[in-house]
Every structure is written in C-alpha cells, then in structure tokens.
Short mmCIF file of C-alpha atoms in Angstrom, two decimals:
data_model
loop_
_atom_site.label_atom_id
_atom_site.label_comp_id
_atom_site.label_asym_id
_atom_site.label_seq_id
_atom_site.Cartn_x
_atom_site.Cartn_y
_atom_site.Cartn_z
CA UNK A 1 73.65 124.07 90.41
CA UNK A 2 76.11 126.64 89.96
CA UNK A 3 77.64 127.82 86.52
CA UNK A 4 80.58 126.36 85.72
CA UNK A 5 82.62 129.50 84.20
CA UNK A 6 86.74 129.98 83.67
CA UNK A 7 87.88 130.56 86.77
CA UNK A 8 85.95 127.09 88.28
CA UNK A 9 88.53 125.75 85.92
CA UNK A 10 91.57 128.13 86.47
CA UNK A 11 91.57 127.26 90.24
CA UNK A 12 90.67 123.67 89.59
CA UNK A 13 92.98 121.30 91.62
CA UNK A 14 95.22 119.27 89.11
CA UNK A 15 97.77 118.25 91.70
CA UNK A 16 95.11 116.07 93.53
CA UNK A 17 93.33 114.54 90.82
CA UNK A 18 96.78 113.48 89.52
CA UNK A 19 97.56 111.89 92.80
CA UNK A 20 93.98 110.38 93.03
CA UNK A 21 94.50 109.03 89.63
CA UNK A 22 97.84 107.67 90.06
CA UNK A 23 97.14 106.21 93.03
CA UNK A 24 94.20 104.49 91.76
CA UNK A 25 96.29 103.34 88.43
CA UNK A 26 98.81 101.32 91.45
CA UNK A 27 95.81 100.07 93.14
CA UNK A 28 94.59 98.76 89.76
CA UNK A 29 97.59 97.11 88.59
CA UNK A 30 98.72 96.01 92.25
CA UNK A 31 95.08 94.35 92.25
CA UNK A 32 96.45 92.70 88.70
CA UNK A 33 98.84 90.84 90.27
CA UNK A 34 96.88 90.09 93.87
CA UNK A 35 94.08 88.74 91.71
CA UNK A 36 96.60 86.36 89.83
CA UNK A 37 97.54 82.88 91.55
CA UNK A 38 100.07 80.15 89.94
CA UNK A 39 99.35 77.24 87.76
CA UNK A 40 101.23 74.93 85.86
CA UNK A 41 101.33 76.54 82.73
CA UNK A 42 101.78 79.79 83.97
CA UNK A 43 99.64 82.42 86.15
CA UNK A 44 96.26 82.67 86.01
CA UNK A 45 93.95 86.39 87.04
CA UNK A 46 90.72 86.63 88.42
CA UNK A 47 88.20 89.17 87.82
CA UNK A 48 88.89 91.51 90.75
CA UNK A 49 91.19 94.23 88.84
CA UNK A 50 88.49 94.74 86.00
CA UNK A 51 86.35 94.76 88.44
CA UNK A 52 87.57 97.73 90.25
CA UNK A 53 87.95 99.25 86.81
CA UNK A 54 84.20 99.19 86.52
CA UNK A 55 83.69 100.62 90.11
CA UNK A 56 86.66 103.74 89.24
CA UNK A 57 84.17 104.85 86.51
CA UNK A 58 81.60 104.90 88.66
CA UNK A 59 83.30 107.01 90.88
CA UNK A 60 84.99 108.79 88.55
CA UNK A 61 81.45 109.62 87.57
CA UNK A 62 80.65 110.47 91.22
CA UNK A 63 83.04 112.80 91.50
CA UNK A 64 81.98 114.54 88.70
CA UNK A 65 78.84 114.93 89.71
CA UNK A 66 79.77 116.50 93.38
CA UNK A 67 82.05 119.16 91.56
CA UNK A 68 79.34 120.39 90.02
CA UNK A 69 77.05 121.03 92.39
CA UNK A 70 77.46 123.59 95.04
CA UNK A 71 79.06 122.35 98.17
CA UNK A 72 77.37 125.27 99.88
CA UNK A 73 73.83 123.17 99.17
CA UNK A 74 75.24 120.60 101.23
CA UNK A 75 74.51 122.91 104.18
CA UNK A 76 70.94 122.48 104.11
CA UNK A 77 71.25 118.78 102.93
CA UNK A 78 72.89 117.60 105.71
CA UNK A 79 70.37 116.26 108.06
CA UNK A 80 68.17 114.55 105.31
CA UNK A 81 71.18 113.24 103.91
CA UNK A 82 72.19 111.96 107.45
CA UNK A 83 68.84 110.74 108.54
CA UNK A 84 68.68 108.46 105.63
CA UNK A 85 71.56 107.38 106.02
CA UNK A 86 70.31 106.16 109.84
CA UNK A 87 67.54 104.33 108.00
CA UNK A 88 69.33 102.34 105.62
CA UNK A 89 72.05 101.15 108.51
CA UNK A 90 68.74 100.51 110.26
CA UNK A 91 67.41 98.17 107.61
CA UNK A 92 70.94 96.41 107.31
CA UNK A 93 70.49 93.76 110.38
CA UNK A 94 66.34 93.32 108.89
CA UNK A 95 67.25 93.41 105.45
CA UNK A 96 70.75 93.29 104.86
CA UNK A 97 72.89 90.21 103.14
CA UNK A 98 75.55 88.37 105.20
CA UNK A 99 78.64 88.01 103.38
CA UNK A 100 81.70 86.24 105.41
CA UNK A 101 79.87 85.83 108.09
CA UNK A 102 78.69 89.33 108.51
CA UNK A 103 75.92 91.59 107.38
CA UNK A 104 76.78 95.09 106.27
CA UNK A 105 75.58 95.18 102.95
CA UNK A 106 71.55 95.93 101.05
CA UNK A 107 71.46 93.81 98.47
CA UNK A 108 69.96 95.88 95.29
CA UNK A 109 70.18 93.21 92.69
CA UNK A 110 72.99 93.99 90.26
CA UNK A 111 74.25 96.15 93.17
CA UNK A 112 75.08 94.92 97.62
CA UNK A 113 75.19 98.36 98.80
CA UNK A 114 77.42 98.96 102.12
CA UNK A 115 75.12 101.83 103.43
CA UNK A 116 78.05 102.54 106.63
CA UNK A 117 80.14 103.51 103.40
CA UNK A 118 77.74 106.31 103.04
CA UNK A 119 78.01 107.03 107.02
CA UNK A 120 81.42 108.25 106.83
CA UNK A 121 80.53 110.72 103.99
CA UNK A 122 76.93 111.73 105.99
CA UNK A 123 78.85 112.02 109.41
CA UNK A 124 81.52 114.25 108.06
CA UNK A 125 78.68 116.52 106.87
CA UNK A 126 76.93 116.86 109.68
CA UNK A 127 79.76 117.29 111.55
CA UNK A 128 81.49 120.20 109.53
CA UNK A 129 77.33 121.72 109.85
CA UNK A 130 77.87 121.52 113.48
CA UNK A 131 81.40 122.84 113.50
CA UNK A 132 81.25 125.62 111.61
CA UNK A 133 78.66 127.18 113.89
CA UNK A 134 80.36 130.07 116.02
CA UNK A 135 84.20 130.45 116.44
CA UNK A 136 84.79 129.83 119.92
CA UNK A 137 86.65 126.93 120.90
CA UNK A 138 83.84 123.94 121.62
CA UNK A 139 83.11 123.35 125.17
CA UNK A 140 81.34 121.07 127.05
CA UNK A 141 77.53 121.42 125.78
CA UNK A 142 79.03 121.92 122.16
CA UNK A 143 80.90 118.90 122.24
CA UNK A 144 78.67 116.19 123.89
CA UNK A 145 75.96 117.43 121.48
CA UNK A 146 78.41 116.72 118.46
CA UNK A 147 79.54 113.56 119.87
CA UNK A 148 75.56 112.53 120.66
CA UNK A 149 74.97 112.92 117.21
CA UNK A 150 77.97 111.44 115.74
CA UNK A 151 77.65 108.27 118.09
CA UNK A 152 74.05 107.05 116.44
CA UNK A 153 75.72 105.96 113.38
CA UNK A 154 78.71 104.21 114.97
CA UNK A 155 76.75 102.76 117.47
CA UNK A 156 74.47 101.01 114.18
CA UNK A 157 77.88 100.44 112.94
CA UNK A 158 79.50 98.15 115.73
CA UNK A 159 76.66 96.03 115.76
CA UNK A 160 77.18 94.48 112.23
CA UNK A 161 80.06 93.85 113.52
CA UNK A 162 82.54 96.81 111.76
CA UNK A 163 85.01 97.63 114.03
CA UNK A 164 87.06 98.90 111.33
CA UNK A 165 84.42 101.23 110.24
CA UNK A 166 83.18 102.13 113.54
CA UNK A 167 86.46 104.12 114.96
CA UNK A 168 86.94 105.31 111.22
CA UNK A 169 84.06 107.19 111.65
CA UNK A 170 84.90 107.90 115.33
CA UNK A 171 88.15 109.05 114.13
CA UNK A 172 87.00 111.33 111.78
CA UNK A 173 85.20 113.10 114.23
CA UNK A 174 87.31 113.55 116.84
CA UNK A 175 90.23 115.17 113.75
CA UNK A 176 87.27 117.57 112.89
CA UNK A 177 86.77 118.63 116.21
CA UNK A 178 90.51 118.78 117.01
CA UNK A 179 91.13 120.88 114.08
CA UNK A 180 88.27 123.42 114.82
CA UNK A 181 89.67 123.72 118.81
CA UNK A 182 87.74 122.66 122.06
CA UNK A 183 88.18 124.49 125.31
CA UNK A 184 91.58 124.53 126.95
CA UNK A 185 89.77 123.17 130.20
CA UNK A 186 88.14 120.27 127.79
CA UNK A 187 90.97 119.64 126.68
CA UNK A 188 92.80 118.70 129.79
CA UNK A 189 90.11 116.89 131.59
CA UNK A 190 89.68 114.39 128.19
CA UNK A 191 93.63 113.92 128.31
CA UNK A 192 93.62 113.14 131.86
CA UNK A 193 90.11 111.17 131.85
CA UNK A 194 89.88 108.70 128.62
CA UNK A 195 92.85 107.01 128.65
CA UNK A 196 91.49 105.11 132.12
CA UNK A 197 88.04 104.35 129.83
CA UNK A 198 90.17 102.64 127.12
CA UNK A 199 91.11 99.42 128.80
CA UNK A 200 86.59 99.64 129.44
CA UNK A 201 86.15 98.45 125.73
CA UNK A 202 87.40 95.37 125.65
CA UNK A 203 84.35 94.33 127.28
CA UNK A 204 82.12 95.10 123.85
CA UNK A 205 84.68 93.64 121.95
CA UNK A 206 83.17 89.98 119.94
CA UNK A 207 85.84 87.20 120.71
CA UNK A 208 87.55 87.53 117.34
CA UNK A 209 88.24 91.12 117.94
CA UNK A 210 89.61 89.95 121.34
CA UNK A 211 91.98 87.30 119.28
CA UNK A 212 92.90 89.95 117.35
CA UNK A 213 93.81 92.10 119.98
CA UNK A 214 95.59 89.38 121.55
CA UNK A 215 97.18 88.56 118.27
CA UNK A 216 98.72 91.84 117.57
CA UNK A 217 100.09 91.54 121.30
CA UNK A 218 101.71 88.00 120.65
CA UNK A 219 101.70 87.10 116.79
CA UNK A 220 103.18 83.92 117.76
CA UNK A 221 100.50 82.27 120.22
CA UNK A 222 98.53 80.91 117.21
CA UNK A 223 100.42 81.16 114.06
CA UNK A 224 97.92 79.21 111.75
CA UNK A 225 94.88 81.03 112.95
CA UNK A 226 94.55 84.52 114.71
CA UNK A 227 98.15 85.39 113.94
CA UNK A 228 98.26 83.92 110.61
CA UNK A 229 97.36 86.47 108.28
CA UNK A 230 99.97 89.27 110.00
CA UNK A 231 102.65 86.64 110.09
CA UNK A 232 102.25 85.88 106.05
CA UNK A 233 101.95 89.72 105.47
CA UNK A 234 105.31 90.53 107.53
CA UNK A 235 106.92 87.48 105.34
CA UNK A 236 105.87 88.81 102.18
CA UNK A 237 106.95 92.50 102.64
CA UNK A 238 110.01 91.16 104.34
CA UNK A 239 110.83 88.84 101.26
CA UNK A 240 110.84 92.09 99.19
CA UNK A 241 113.81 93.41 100.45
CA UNK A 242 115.27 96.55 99.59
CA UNK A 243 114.26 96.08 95.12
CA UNK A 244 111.35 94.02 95.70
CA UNK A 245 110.51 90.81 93.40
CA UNK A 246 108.99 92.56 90.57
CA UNK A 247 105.40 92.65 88.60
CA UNK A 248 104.02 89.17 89.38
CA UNK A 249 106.79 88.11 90.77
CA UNK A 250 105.73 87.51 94.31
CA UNK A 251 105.61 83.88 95.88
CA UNK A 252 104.06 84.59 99.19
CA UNK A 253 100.87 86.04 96.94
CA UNK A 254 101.04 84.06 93.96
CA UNK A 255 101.20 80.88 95.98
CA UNK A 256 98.38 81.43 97.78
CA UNK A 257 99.67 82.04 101.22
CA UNK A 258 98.57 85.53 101.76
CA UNK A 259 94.97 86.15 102.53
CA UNK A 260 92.69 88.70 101.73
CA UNK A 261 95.74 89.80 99.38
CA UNK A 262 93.23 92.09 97.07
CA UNK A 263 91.48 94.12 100.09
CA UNK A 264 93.21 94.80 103.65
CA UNK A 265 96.39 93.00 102.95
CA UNK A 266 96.79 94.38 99.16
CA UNK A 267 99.78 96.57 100.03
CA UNK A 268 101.53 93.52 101.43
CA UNK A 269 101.48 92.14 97.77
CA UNK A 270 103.26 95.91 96.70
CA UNK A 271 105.88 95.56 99.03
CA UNK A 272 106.89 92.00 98.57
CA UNK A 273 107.01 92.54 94.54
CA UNK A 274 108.62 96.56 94.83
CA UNK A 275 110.76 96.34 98.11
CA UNK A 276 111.03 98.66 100.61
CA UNK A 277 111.82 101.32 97.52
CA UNK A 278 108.35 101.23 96.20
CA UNK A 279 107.06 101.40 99.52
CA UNK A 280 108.79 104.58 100.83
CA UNK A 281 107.46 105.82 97.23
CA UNK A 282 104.15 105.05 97.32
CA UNK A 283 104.13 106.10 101.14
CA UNK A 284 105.29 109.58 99.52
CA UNK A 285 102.51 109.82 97.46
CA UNK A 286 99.87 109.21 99.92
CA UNK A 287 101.79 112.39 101.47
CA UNK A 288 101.27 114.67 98.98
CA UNK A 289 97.68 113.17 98.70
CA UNK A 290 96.74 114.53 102.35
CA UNK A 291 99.04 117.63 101.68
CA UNK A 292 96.76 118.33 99.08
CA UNK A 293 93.64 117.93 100.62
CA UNK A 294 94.81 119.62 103.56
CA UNK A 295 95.65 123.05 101.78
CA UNK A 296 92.41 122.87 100.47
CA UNK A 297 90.96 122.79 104.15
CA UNK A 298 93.46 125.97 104.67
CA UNK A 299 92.83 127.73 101.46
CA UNK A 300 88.68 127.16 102.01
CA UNK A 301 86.83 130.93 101.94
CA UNK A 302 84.05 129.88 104.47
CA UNK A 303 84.24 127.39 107.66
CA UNK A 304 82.09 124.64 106.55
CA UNK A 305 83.74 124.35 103.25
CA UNK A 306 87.27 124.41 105.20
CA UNK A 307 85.69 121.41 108.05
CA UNK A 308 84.64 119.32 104.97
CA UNK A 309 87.64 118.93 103.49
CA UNK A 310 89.35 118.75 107.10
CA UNK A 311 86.92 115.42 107.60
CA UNK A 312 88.22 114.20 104.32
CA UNK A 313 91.28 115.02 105.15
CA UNK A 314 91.22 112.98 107.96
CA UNK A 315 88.96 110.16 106.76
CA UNK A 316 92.39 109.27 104.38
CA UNK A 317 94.85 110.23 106.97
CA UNK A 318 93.10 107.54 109.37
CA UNK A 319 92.82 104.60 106.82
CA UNK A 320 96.04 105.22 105.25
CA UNK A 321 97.98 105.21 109.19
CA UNK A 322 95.88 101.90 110.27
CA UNK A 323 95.63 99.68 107.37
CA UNK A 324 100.01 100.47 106.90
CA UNK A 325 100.43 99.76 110.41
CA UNK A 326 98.17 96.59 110.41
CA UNK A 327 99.89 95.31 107.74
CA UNK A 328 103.19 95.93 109.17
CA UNK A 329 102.07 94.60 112.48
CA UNK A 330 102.53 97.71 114.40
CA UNK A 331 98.64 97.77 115.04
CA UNK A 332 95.81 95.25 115.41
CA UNK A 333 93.69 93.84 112.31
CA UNK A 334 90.94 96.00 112.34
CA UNK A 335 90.16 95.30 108.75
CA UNK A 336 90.62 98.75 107.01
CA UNK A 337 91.27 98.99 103.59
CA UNK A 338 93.90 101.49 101.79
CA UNK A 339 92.13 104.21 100.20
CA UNK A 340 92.61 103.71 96.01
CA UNK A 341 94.77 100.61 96.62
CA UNK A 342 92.76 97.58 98.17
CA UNK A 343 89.85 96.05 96.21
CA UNK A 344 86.27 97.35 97.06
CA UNK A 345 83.09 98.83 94.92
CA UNK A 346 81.45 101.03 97.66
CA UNK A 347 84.51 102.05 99.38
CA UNK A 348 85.98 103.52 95.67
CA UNK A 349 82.76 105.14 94.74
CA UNK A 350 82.69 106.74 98.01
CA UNK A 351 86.66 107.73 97.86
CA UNK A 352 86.29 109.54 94.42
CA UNK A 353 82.97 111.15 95.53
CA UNK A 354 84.58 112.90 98.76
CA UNK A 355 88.01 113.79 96.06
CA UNK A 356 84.66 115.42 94.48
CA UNK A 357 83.99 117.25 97.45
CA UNK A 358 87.64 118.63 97.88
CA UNK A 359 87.97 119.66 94.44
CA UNK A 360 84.19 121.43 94.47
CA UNK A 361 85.41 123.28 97.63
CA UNK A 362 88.98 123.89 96.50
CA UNK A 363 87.92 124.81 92.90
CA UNK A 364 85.17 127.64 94.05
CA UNK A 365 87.15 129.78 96.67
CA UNK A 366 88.10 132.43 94.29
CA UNK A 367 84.90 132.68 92.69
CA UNK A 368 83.01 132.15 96.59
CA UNK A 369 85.50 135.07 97.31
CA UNK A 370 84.46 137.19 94.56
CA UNK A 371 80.76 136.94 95.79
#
C-alpha cells in the first residue's frame, strides 16, 4: 500500500465526492418518500431508506479502502480478480437464490451477494489491462481478442436472465474501446456491418423481454400488464408539472400505483413530487458527476489509470442515459437502476467502490508524476 503523504490529499478530488455524496443524500431521502405508502391516519415508511443507509456505509467504507491502495496493483490483479469473478457467476445458476423469479444472487447468510455486480467492476479492469497495451489504434486481432474476453462474463450474465446488466457491461466496453481508438478501416466496416445484426437478437430475447420491447413500441396494447409500469411512471412525472407536488406529496407513489417505485422507477417518484425543476437539477448534477470523472480519465499520468476511470466513466454515463430514458419512455424497460438514486445493497457498494477508484487515480497523478 502506498503512503498516504500531503500531496495524496492536496490533489484529492473534493468536487466528486461532493457530488457522490449529494447525490446519494437525494437518493436517500427520495427512497424516504418511495418507501412511504398512505394510511388512514397518515403515511406510513418502510425499511428501504435505512436500509440503503446501512449499505452507503458500507460503501463509503469501500471506497475508502480502494483509495488507499495503489491502483497501479490493480494491474497485476486483474485476471485473478476477473477469473473469480467467472466462478462465482458460474456458481449463481448451481447455487444461487431466485428472487422475483430470477436467480442472480449467492446467498451468504446475513448477506445475497449479486456476483454480476462485481462483473462490471472486474470487466472494466481487464479491459483498461488490455487497452492500455500499445498506442496504436486497435485493429482487428486486438479487438476480437478484447471482445472474446469481455463476452464470457456477459454471456454468464444473460442467462440469469439480466438483460439490464448484460449490455451494461457490453456498453462499458465498447466506451473503453471507443475512447482508446480502433482502426479507421474497423471502424467503417462495424458502422456499415452491425446495424443489419441488431434486428438478429430478438431471437435470444425471453418472451418478457419481447413484451417489453413490444411495449416500449406501443405502450398502449396492454396497459395493465407489459405497458403498465411505463404508463404509471409517465403519469406520475407528468402530474409533477413544472413545481412538482412536494416531499411526500406524491399520489401516483403514495397510493400505490407506481411499481418498483424504490429501484428502476425511483426517479419517477422525484419528478412527480419536484416537477420538471428538480429534474433538470438533478439531471445537472449527474453532469457534473461524469464531468468529473471524465477529467480524471484526461488528467490520468499513465494509460491504464486514464482507461479505468474512462470505464467508470462510462459505466455511470450508460445507467444514468437508460434508466432516464426508460422511465420517460423514450427506451425499453431494461431494468437499470440510477446510480446513487434507486434502492440496491450491491449495486451502492459497488458505485462508491469504483468513486474509490476515480479518486485513487485522480488523487495520485501528481505524486505518480513526481516518480
């Protein structure tokens, strides 16, 4: 582990663990009022915002921890770190628990464990290993060899079913390996040759990810079941107007006639009770979020430092773009949660921890420099 002397601290990045922790105080109380339902004497709040609480320490923790040691370490970490990470998605259809009709999660007792969580950090680190190898755009042999590896873990992923998860981690890898550059050639023969594959996947799709498809397409066609949870979302940010209805003040979420109101849908909940106001501000501070973590990537003194916080970078930018457009209904229910704000222990743990990896990266340049 590396010292930790003045200039660690100097150079530390305050702007982004503000915005982490201010975006994680909305989630928090947003998750107040999703968890809260009416009764007659009043409104009643489940357990889900102390809850979170509990799993913001730990990740507060986490983060900690992955400032202090060494990014640089990483390096040689990478493929144990990854191949694990194989075995426990490997152990999740033998082993795993099935909650809500799917298994994703190891159950460890006080503790269900979600190990494709842990994918999207061990992808992005095998990745950035891979990419910062040479500086010459990636061609052919570079690229199907980063994509070979990459695919194992989505392909594990799909099968759970995770969609979601699956072209999260997909997308993360194809942002890393825009941002380093692939061959001009490459380049033109993927633009011309993958939109014709697209239309290919709907054959692995399951049936409910074809509804959904078809949902997103036609909202309408089954209002109280596919389309139902897009149409309540679209009512209660639309009900929010410009002001919104205020703190605990929504009826679409309140009443009970939003689902999944404390995970995917949780920002649906923000807009109907702060209007399209609190939105546009809370839209502004994911901005500065990614600007953040995207000087870092800039800033970065060696390559692998600067592709591991371009993966994070991207691993936000992704979630962020999908779960606001599903909830808007300008793209299909893929069931992606909003980094900080929806309700989820493994998905904050893992958030804080790869804010940990930014800041460790971001916080050592000058000193890496120096060496």
């Amino acid at each position: 582990m590396s010292p930790i002397d003045r200039r660690i601290l100097t150079h530390m990045n305050w702007g982004l663990i503000a915005m982490t922790l201010l975006l994680f105080g909305v989630g928090v109380a947003n998750l107040y009022s999703a968890s809260g339902f009416r009764v007659d004497d009043g409104i009643a709040v489940s357990s889900f915002y102390s809850k979170q609480l509990l799993w913001g320490a730990v990740g507060m923790g986490g983060m900690l921890a992955v400032m202090l040691f060494d990014y640089r370490h990483l390096k040689s970490l990478a493929w144990p770190v990854f191949i694990v990470t194989l075995l426990l998605l490997v152990a999740v259809p033998l082993f795993g628990v099935t909650v809500y009709g799917a298994k994703r999660w190891l159950s460890f007792g006080f503790f269900n464990l979600q190990p494709s969580e842990l994918a999207k950090i061990s992808t992005l680190i095998i990745a950035a290993r891979l990419l910062s190898r040479g500086g010459e755009p990636l061609d052919w042999g570079e690229l199907f060899k980063i994509l070979g590896i990459c695919l194992i873990p989505a392909a594990l992923i799909v099968t759970q079913p995770d969609l979601g998860t699956t072209l999260n981690v997909l997308l993360n890898v194809g942002g890393v390996i825009l941002y380093r550059g692939i061959a001009r050639h490459v380049f033109k023969t993927c633009i011309i040759a993958l939109p014709p594959l697209i239309p290919l996947g709907w054959f692995v799709l399951h049936d409910y990810q074809k509804q959904r498809i078809l949902t997103f397409l036609d909202p309408g066609r089954d209002p109280l079941g596919a389309g139902y949870h897009i149409i309540q979302s679209q009512i209660a940010i639309g009900s929010g107007q410009i002001w919104g209805k205020g703190f605990l003040g929504g009826t679409q979420s309140q009443l009970r006639f939003l689902p999944e109101k404390h995970t995917d849908f949780a920002v649906a909940v923000f807009g109907e009770e702060w209007g399209f106001i609190g939105n546009m501000i809370l839209l502004g501070l994911f901005c500065l979020f990614l600007l953040a973590i995207f000087n870092s990537a800039r800033d970065a003194k060696d390559r692998f430092g600067s592709f591991l916080c371009a993966g994070v970078f991207f691993y936000f930018f992704w979630q962020i773009l999908i779960n606001m457009g599903m909830v808007v209904g300008l793209m299909p229910v893929v069931g992606i949660p909003l980094p900080f704000i929806s309700y989820g222990g493994s998905a904050t743990i893992v958030n804080f921890c790869l804010i940990g990896l930014v800041l460790n990266v971001s916080m050592r340049r000058f000193v890496f420099k120096a060496s």
